[in-house]
Short mmCIF file of C-alpha atoms in Angstrom, two decimals:
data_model
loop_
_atom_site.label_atom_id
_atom_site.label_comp_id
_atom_site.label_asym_id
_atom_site.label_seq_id
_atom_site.Cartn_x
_atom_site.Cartn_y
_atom_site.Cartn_z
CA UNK A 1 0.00 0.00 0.00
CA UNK A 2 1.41 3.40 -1.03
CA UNK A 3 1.89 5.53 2.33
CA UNK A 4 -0.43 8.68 2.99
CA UNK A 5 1.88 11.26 1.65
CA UNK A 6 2.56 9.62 -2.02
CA UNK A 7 -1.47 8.76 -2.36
CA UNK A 8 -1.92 12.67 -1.91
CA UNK A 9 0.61 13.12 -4.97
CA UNK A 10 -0.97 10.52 -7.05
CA UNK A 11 -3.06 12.81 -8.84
CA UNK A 12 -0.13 15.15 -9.28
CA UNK A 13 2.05 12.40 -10.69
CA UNK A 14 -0.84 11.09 -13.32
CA UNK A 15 -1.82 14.53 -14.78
CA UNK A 16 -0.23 15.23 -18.27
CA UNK A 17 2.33 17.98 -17.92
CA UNK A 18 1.19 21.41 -19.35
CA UNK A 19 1.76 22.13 -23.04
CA UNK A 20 4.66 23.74 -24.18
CA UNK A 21 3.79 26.96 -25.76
CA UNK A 22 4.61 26.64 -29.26
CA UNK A 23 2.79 23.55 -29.33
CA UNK A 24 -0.30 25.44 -27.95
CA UNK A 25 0.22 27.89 -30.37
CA UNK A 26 1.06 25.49 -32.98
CA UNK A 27 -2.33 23.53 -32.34
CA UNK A 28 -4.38 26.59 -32.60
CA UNK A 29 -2.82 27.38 -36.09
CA UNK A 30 -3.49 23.84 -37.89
CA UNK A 31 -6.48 24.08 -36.86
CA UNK A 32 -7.21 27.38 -38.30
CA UNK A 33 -5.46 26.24 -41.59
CA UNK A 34 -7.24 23.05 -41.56
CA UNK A 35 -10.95 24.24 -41.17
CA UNK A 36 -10.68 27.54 -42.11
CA UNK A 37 -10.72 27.36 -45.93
CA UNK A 38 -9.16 30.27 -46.50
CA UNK A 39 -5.75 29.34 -48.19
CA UNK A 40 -8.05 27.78 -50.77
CA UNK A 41 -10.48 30.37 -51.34
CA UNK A 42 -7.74 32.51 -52.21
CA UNK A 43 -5.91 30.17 -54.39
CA UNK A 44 -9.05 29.50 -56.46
CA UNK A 45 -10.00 33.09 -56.83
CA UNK A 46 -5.91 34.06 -57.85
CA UNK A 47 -6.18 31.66 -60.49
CA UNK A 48 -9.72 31.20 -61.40
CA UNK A 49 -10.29 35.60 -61.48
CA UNK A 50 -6.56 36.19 -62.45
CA UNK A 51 -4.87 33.38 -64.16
CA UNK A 52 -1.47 33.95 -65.96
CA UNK A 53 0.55 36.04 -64.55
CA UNK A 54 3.81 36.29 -66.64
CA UNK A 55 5.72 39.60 -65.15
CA UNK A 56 5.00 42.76 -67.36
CA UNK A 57 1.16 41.42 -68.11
CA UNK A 58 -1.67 42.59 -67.01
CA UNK A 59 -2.22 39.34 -65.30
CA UNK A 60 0.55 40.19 -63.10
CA UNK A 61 -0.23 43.53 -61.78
CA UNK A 62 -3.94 42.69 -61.35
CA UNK A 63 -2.37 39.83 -59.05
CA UNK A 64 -0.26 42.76 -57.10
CA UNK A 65 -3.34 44.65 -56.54
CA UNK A 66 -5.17 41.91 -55.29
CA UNK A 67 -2.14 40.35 -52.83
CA UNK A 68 -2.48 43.88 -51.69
CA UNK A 69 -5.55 44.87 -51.25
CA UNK A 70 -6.03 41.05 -49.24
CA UNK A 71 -3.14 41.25 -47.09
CA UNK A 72 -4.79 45.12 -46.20
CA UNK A 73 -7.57 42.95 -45.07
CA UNK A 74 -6.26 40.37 -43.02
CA UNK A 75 -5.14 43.29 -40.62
CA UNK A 76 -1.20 43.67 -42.07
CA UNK A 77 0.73 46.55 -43.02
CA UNK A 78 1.64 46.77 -46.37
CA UNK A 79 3.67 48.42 -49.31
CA UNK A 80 4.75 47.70 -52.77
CA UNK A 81 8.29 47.77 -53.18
CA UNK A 82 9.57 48.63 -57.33
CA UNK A 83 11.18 46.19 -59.43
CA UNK A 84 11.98 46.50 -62.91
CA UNK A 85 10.75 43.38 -64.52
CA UNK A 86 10.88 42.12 -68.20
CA UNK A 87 8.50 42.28 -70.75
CA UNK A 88 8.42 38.91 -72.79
CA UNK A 89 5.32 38.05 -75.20
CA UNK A 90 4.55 34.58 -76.79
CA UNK A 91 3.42 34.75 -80.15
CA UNK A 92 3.14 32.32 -82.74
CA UNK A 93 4.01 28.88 -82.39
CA UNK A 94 4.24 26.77 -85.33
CA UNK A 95 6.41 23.04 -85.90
CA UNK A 96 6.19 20.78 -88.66
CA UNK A 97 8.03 17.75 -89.85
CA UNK A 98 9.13 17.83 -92.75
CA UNK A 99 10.72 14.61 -94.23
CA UNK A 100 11.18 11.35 -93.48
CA UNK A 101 7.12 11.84 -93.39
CA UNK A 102 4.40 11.00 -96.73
CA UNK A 103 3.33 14.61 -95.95
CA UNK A 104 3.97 17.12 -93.50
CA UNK A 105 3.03 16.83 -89.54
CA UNK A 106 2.44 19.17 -87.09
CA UNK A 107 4.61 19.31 -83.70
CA UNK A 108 3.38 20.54 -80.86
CA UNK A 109 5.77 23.21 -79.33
CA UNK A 110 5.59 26.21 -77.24
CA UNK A 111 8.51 28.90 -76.95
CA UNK A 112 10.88 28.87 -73.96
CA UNK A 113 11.06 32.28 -72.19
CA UNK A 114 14.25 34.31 -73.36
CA UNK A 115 13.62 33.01 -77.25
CA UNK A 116 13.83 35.35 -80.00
CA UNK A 117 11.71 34.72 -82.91
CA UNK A 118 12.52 32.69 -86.01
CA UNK A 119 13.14 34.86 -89.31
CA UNK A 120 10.50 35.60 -91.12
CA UNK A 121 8.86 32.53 -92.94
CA UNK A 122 10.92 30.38 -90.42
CA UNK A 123 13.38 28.28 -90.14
CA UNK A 124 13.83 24.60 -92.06
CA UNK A 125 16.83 22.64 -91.41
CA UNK A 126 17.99 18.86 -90.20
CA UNK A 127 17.81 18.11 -86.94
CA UNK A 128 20.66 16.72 -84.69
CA UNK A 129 20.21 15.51 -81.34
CA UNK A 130 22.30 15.55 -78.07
CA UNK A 131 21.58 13.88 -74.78
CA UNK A 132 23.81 16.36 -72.86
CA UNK A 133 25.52 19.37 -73.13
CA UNK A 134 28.72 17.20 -73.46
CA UNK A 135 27.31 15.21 -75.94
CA UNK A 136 26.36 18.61 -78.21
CA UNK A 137 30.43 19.37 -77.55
CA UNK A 138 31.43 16.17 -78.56
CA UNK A 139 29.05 16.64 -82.24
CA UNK A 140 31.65 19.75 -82.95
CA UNK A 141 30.80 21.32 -86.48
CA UNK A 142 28.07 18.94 -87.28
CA UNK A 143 25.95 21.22 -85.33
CA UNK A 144 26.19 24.27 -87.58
CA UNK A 145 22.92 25.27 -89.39
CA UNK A 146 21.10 22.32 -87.35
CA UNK A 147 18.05 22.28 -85.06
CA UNK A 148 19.63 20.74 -82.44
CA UNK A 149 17.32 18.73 -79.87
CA UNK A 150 18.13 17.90 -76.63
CA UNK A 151 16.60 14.74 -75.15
CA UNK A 152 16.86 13.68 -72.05
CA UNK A 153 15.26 10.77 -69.60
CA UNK A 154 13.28 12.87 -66.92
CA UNK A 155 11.40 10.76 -64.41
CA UNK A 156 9.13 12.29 -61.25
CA UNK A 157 10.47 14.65 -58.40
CA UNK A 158 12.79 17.96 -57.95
CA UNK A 159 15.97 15.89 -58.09
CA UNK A 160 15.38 14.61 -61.94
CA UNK A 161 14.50 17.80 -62.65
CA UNK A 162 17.23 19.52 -61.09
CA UNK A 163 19.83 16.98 -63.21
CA UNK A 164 17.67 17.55 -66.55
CA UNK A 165 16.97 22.03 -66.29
CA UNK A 166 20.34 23.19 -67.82
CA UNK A 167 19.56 21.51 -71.13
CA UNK A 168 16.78 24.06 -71.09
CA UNK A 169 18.34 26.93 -69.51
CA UNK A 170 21.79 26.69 -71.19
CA UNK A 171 21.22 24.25 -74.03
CA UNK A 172 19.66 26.71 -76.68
CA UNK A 173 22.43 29.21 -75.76
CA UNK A 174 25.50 26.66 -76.37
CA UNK A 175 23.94 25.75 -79.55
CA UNK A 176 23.94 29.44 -80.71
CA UNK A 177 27.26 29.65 -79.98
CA UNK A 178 28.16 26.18 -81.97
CA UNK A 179 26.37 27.61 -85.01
CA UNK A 180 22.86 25.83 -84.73
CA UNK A 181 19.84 27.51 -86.58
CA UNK A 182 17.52 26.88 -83.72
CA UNK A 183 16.60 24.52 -80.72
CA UNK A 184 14.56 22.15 -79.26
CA UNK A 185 14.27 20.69 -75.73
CA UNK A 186 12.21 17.35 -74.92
CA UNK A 187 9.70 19.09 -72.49
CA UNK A 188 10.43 19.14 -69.16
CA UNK A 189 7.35 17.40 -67.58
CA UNK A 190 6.38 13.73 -66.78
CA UNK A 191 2.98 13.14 -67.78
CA UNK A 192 2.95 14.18 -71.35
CA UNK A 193 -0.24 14.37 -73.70
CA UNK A 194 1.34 16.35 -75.84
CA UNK A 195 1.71 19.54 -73.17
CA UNK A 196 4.83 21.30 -74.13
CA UNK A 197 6.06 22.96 -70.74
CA UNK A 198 8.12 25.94 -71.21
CA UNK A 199 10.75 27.86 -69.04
CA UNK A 200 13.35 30.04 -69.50
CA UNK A 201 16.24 29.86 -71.17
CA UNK A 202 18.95 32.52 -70.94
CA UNK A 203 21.19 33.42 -73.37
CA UNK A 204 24.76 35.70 -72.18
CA UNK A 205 24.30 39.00 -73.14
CA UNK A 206 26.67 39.88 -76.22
CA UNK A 207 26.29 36.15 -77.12
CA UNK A 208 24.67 34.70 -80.40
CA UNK A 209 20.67 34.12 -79.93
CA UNK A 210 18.46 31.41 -81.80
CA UNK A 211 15.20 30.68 -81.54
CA UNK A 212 14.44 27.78 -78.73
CA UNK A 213 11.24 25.72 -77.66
CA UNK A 214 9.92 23.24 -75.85
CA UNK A 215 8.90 20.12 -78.05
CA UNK A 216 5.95 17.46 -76.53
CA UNK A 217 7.76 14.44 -75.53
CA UNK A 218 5.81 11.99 -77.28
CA UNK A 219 7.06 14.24 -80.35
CA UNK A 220 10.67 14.01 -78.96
CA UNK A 221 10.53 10.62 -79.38
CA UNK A 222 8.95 10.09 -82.80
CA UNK A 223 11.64 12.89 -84.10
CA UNK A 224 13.79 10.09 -82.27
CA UNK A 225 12.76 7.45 -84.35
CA UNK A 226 12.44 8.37 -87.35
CA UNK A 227 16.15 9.38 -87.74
CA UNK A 228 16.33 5.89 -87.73
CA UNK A 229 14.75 6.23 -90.82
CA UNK A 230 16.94 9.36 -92.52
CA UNK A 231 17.69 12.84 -92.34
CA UNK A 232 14.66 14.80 -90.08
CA UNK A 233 13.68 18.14 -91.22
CA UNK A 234 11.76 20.40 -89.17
CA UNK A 235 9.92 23.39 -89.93
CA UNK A 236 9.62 26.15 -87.28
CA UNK A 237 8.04 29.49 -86.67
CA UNK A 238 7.89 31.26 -83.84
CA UNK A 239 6.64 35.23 -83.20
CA UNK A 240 8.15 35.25 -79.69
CA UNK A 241 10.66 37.84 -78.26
CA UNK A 242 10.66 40.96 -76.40
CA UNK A 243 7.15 43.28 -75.70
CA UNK A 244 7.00 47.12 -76.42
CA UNK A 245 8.51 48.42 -73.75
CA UNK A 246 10.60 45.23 -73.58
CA UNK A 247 10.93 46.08 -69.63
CA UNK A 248 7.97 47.68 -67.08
CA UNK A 249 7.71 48.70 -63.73
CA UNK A 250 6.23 45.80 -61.22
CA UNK A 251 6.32 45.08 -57.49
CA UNK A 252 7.24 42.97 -54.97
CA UNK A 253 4.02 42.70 -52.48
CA UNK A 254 5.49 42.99 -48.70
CA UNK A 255 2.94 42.88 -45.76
CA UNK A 256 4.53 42.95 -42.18
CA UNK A 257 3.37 41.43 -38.41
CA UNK A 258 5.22 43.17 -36.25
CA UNK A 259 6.84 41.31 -33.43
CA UNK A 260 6.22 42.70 -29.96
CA UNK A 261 9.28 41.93 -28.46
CA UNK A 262 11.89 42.20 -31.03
CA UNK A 263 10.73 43.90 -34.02
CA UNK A 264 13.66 45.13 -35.27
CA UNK A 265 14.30 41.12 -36.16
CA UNK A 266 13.21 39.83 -39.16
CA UNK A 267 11.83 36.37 -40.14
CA UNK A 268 10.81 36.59 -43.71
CA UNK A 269 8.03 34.23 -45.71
CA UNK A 270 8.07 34.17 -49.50
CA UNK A 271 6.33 32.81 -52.30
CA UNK A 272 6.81 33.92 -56.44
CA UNK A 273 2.75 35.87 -57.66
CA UNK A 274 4.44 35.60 -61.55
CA UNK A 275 3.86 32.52 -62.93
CA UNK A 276 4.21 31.32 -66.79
CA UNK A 277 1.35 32.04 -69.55
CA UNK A 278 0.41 28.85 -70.45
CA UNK A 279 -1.91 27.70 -67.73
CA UNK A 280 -3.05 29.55 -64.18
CA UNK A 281 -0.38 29.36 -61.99
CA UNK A 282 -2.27 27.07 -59.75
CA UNK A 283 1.14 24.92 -58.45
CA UNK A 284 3.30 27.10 -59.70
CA UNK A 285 3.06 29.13 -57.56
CA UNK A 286 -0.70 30.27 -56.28
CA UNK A 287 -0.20 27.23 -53.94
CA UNK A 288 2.70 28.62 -52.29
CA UNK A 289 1.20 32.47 -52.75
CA UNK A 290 -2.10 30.75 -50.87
CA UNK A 291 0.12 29.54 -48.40
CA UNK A 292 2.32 32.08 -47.07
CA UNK A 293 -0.97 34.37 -47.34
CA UNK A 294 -2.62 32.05 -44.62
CA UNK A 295 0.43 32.24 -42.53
CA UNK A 296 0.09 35.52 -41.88
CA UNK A 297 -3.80 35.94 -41.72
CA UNK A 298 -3.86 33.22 -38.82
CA UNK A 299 -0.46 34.71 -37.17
CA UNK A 300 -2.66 38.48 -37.01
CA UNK A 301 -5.55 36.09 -35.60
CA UNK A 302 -3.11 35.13 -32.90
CA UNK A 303 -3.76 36.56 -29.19
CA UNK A 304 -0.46 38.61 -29.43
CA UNK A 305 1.64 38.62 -32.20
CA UNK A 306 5.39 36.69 -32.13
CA UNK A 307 8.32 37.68 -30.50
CA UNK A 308 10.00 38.81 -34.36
CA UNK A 309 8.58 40.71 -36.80
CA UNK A 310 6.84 38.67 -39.43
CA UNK A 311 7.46 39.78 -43.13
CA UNK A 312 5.75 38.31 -45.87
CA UNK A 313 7.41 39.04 -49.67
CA UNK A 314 5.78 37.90 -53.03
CA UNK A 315 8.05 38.34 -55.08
CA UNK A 316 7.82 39.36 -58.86
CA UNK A 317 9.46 37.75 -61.80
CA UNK A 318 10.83 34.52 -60.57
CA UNK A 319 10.17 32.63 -63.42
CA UNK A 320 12.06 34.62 -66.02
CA UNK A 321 14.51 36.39 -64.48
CA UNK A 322 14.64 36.69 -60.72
CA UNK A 323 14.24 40.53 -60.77
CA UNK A 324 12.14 40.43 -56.95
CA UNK A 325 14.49 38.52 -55.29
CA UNK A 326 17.39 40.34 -56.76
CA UNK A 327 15.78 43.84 -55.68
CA UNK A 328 14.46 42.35 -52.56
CA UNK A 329 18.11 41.78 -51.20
CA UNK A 330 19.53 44.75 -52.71
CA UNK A 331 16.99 47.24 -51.38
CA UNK A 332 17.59 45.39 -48.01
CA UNK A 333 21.14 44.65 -47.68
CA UNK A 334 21.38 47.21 -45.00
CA UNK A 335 19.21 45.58 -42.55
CA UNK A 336 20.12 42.03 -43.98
CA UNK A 337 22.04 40.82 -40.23
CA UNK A 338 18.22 41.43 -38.74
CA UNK A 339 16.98 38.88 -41.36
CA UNK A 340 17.14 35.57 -39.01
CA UNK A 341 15.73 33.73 -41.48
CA UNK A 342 14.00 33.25 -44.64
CA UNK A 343 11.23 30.75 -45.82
CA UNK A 344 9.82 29.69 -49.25
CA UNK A 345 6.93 28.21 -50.29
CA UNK A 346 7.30 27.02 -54.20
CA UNK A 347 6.45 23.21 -54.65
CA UNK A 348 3.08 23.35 -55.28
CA UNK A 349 0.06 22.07 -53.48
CA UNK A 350 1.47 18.89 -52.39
CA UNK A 351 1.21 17.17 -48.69
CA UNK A 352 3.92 18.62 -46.60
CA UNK A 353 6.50 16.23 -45.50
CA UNK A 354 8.83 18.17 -43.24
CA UNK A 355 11.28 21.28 -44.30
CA UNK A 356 14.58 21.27 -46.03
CA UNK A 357 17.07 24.12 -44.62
CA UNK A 358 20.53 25.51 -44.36
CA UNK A 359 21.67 27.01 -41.36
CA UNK A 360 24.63 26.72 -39.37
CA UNK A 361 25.64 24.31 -36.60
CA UNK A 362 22.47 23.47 -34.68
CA UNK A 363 20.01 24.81 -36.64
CA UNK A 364 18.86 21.33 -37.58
CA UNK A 365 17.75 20.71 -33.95
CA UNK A 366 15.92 24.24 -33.88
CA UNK A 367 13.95 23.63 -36.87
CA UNK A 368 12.86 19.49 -35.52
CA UNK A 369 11.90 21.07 -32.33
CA UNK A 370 9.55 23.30 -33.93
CA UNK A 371 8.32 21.14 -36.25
CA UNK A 372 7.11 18.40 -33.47
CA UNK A 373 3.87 19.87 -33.30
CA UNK A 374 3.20 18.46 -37.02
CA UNK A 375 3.94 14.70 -36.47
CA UNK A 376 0.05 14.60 -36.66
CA UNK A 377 0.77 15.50 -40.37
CA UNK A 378 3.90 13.36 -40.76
CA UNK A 379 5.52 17.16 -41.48
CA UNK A 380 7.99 16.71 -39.15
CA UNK A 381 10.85 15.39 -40.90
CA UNK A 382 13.85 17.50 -41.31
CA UNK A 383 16.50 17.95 -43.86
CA UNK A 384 19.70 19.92 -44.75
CA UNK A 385 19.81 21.35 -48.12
CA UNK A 386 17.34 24.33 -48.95
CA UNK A 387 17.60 26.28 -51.20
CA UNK A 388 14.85 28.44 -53.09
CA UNK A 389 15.06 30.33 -55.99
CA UNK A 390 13.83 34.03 -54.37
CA UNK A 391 15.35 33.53 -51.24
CA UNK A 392 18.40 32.52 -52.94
CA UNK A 393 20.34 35.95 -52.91
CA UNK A 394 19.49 35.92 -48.52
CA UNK A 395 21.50 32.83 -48.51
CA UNK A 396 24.22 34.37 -50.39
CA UNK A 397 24.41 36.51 -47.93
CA UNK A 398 24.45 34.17 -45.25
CA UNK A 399 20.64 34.55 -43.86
CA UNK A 400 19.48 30.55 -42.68
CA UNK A 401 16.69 29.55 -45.28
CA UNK A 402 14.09 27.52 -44.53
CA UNK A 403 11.69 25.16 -47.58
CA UNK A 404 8.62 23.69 -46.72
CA UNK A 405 9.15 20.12 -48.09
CA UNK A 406 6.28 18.60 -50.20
CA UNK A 407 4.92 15.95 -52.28
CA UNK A 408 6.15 16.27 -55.52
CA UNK A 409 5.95 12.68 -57.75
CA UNK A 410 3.02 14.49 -60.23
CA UNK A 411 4.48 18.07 -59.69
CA UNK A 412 5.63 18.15 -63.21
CA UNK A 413 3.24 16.78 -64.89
CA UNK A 414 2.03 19.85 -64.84
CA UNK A 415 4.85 22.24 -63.89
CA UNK A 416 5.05 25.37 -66.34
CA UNK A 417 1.97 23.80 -68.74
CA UNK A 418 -1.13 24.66 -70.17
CA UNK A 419 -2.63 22.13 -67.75
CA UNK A 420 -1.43 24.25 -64.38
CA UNK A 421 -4.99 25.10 -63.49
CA UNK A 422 -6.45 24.77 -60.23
CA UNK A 423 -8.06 21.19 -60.38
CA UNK A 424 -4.71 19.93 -59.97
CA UNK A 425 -4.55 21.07 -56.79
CA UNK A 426 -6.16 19.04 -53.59
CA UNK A 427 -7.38 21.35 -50.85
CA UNK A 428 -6.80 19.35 -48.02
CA UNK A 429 -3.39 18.96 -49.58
CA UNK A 430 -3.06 22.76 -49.79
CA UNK A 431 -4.71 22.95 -46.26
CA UNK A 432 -1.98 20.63 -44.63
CA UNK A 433 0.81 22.26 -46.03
CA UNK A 434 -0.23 25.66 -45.26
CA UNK A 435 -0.93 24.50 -41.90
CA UNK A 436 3.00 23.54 -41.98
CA UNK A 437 4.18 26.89 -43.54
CA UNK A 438 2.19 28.40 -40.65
CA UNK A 439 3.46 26.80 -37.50
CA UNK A 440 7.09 26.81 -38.82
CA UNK A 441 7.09 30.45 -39.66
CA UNK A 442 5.20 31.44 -36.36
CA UNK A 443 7.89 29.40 -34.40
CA UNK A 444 11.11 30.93 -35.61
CA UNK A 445 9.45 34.19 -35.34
CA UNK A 446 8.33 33.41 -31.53
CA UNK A 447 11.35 30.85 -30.38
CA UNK A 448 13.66 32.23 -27.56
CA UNK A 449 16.78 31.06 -30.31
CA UNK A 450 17.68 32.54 -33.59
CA UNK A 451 19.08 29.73 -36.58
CA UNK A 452 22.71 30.28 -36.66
CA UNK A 453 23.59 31.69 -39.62
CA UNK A 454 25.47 29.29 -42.76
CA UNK A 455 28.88 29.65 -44.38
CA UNK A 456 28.74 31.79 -47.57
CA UNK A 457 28.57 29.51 -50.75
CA UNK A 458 32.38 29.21 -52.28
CA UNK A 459 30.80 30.73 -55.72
CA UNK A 460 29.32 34.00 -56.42
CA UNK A 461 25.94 33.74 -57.94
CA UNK A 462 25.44 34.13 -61.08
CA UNK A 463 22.87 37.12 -60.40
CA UNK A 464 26.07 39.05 -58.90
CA UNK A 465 26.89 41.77 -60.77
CA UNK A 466 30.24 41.04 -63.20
CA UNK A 467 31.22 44.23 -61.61
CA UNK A 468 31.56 43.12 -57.82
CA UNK A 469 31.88 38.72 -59.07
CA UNK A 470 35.40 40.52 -60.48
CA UNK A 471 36.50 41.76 -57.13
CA UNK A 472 35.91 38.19 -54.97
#
């Protein structure tokens, strides 16, 4: 029999212990996410009322007046900060095959962003293919006056397309320089129906330009085997290449939180409002716009704000040419040591499966700590290696970036398509993973420890100017 005293402390010893904080916290803000409906409400009326958004359309600043004019609402200060974006327009887009064929086929191709246009009436030659940009150095001269296509074997998830993107973002321009008349690239995507997916591709300035496009995979491959057959010819036309004025003025949308303890501190959350012209934007990236949007609507619901100041940026021109995240750091390099870290949401509308990140020495531990709270969500698994294309220029300068991590096996099937509309996009998919976007950007804001900050990359960017890359 337990004595007198310890039968009085019974009850003491069975009661759960109190919640931590940021798991009380936490629990309040998945459940907001989750039931709420908000992230996609907003989602489906960004794509739905809005659609493309290519920077220097009017798709794109409608979008900034209506980030604005939301954030305004959810209680959040806000301001438009400039950035000089360019002004790319599509065009015509016209393939045929020419020979070995009875008569002539149509392709189906779109332009990739950067292209010029063909000459006028187009351009007709053989087409040579390469497998790798080693493979087009190893053809030598027999790439002069050639389409050159560049095929490739891209299978689900970021890491395939991570090995396969530099055929499309340098391939068109190494051709140029090897004397082709023009280029192809095996779309980028993995489920195919004929959906060309375009991109940019980026040509040095001062270099030789040819026209470039994406060609439908199932069309890769028949160009594939019928060289089996002979010679392939290919007709193409394309009315692509810069608008009038080939650069406007655009914005970066910025809505703050600030902290009540330490406001001068700085914990940014990002997501890109331009997306390609094709389709809506809906995973690329109104899912990650919908996202960081909810994060700060249900951190302004909180009882008191966090301990930091809560910044969210959408940025402007991501996907062809990087101008917001470029301007973002620039206009804020003074205060860039308050910046304790920076998140980005852009992998769609996928479940969330934990966060990527790259910090210094313990930041790891930081980050699992306050991601606990999501086990429920099997979101709680954490990674080193983050690295987002906005937020890329903070790490540069040595500010700890955070990624949510997501499903992404059927990401590019319809990545940078015609098909990126908002059916592909699962709302309680969209719900969970804002709900993870939430709790991990209200946690660094509100955690007693900063992320220590990450060694420098060894490399300058590229987005450095030549200028300053010269003096390093």
């Amino acid at each position: 029999m337990p004595t007198a005293p310890l039968l009085l402390a019974l009850p003491c010893l069975l009661a759960a212990p109190p919640p931590e904080p940021h798991a009380e916290a936490a629990a309040r803000l998945v459940g907001a996410a989750m039931t709420d409906g908000v992230a996609w409400s907003r989602l489906a009326e960004l794509a739905d009322t809005i659609g493309p958004r290519l920077s220097g359309s009017p798709g794109a600043a409608a979008a900034v007046e209506w980030a604005a004019r939301h954030f305004r609402a959810d209680g959040l200060a806000v301001r438009l900060e400039p950035v000089r974006v360019p002004h790319w327009v599509r065009g015509e887009e016209r393939a045929e095959l020419m020979g070995p064929v009875a008569v002539p086929r149509r392709l189906a191709v779109t332009a990739l962003g950067g292209s010029p246009p063909t000459p006028a009436g187009g351009v007709t030659a053989e087409v040579i293919e390469a497998r790798s940009l080693e493979e087009l150095d190893a053809l030598g001269e027999k790439v002069r006056g050639r389409i050159v296509l560049f095929q490739h074997a891209m299978g689900p998830g970021m890491a395939s397309y991570g090995e396969n993107v530099a055929l499309r973002g340098r391939g068109p321009a190494e051709a140029a320089r090897r004397g082709a008349a023009a280029a192809l690239v095996r779309s980028l995507s993995t489920a195919n129906f004929r959906d060309p997916h375009t991109g940019q591709t980026v040509f040095p300035p001062g270099g030789p330009r040819i026209p470039a496009a994406a060609l439908a995979a199932e069309d890769a491959d028949l160009v594939h085997r019928l060289a089996g057959r002979g010679p392939v010819r290919v007709h193409l036309a394309l009315g692509c290449g810069p608008g009038d004025p080939p650069e406007v003025d655009s914005a970066n949308v910025v809505a703050e939180l600030r902290g009540r303890e330490r406001p001068e501190e700085i914990v940014l959350v990002g997501a890109h409002l331009d997306s390609w012209d094709l389709g809506a934007g809906a995973i690329d990236d109104g899912a990650g716009v919908a996202m960081v949007m909810e994060a700060m609507r249900s951190a302004a619901r909180q009882p008191r704000p966090p301990r930091r100041t809560l910044r969210a940026v959408l940025f402007m021109n991501e996907e062809n040419g990087l101008a917001g995240g470029i301007a973002y750091a620039d206009r804020h390099r003074a205060e860039v040591e308050r910046h304790v870290a920076a998140l980005e949401a852009d992998a769609g509308g996928g479940k969330p499966t934990g966060f990527s990140l790259d910090a210094g020495e313990g930041g790891q531990a930081l980050v699992a700590r306050l991601a606990a709270p999501l086990a429920s969500l099997h979101a709680d698994r954490v990674i080193l290696g983050a690295g987002g294309a906005d937020i890329s220029p903070l790490r540069y300068l040595r500010v700890p970036v955070v990624e949510v991590a997501q499903e992404t096996a059927h990401y590019f099937d319809v990545h940078h398509g015609a098909s990126d509309t908002l059916d592909k996009v699962d709302p309680a998919d969209l719900a969970r993973a804002a709900a993870a976007l939430t709790v991990m950007a209200w946690g660094l804001a509100e955690a007693a420890d900063v992320l220590p900050r990450p060694q420098a990359p060894s490399e300058p960017p590229w987005w450095l100017p030549q200028t300053e890359r010269s003096r390093r």
